Amino acid sequence: MDVSKVQEAAALLARAYATREPIEPLIKTYPDAGVEDAYRIQQEQVRRWVEGGDAVRGHKVGLASAAMQRQMGVDQPDYGHLTGGMFHLEHQPIPTTAFLQPRIEPEIAFVLGSALRGPGVTVADAVRAVDFVLPSLEIVDSRIQDWKISLFDTIADNASSGGVVLGSSPTALRDADLRLAGCVLYRNGVVAATGAGGAVLGSPLNSLVWLANTVGPLGVTLEPGHVVLPGSMTRAIPVSPGDTIVTTIAGIGSVTAVFSEEA
């Protein structure tokens, strides 16, 4: 894709954000585009957000579990950017009108204490770089009609990012086994899904390593203080106005997202 097509695709997504009206899959409009083009579209959106006063505060890995890959019909992970405007406070009402077709998923969030830059990052490097982990809920959203996304579509659409709710119980890595940490996701007090950390590329730490080594050659460093969401431990579930979503992660804690009742 030439620069004008990249900007055109980013503008289509920007209009979907502004109007809250999803668009047709981008891959239909740009059938010859590839993964590299999709990341260029994503970067163009991020550039516009930063120019508008927002700031990059972390990254997310999407489609890191077999369950999510099956649900979305793709066969590899992807990544997106987290900006300051995406973070919501626990227990405070989140307007569903801020999203188009939101779903939610439980994750173990890494908060970095030192920088990580690939290639060549190992699990040992990642362990040293993590300051602490937090329970979190990621709100995923799609600007593509009916979630009919290809890998190209979800990458271009900032890895289907929507929002983040962080819990308030920091845990050191030495105090938790992320692979064996069991997770229960509740929707309005009813169990909606269960999973474990090992569902995320074998360990959420593997996802952090994958991210650092994937973005490093692009000149991107995972910065101290940034939040990294490594991927969902369960399938994503839809959310509606008035929903209360809670996840409990063994050894790490719980986090609650409350959605305002206004449609």
mmCIF file of C-alpha atoms in Angstrom, residues 23 28 41-42 59 87 108 116 141 152 157 162 169 198 203 212 220 244 261:
data_model
loop_
_atom_site.group_PDB
_atom_site.id
_atom_site.type_symbol
_atom_site.label_atom_id
_atom_site.label_comp_id
_atom_site.label_asym_id
_atom_site.label_seq_id
_atom_site.Cartn_x
_atom_site.Cartn_y
_atom_site.Cartn_z
ATOM 1 C CA ILE A 23 -17.297 -0.219 8.603
ATOM 2 C CA LYS A 28 -12.420 -6.192 1.108
ATOM 3 C CA ILE A 41 -2.326 1.776 9.225
ATOM 4 C CA GLN A 42 -2.232 1.166 12.975
ATOM 5 C CA HIS A 59 0.954 -2.187 24.467
ATOM 6 C CA PHE A 87 -7.612 3.497 30.875
ATOM 7 C CA ILE A 108 -2.606 -10.441 33.911
ATOM 8 C CA LEU A 116 12.693 -4.002 27.156
ATOM 9 C CA ASP A 141 -13.869 -3.452 20.493
ATOM 10 C CA PHE A 152 -5.324 -7.665 8.546
ATOM 11 C CA ASP A 157 -7.786 -1.541 13.937
ATOM 12 C CA GLY A 162 -11.051 -0.517 23.347
ATOM 13 C CA SER A 169 -3.430 -5.247 44.084
ATOM 14 C CA GLY A 198 -0.932 -21.073 30.712
ATOM 15 C CA SER A 203 2.819 -18.392 29.939
ATOM 16 C CA ALA A 212 9.451 -7.105 22.853
ATOM 17 C CA VAL A 220 9.894 0.416 19.494
ATOM 18 C CA THR A 244 -20.833 -5.586 36.199
ATOM 19 C CA GLU A 261 -26.848 1.799 32.577
#
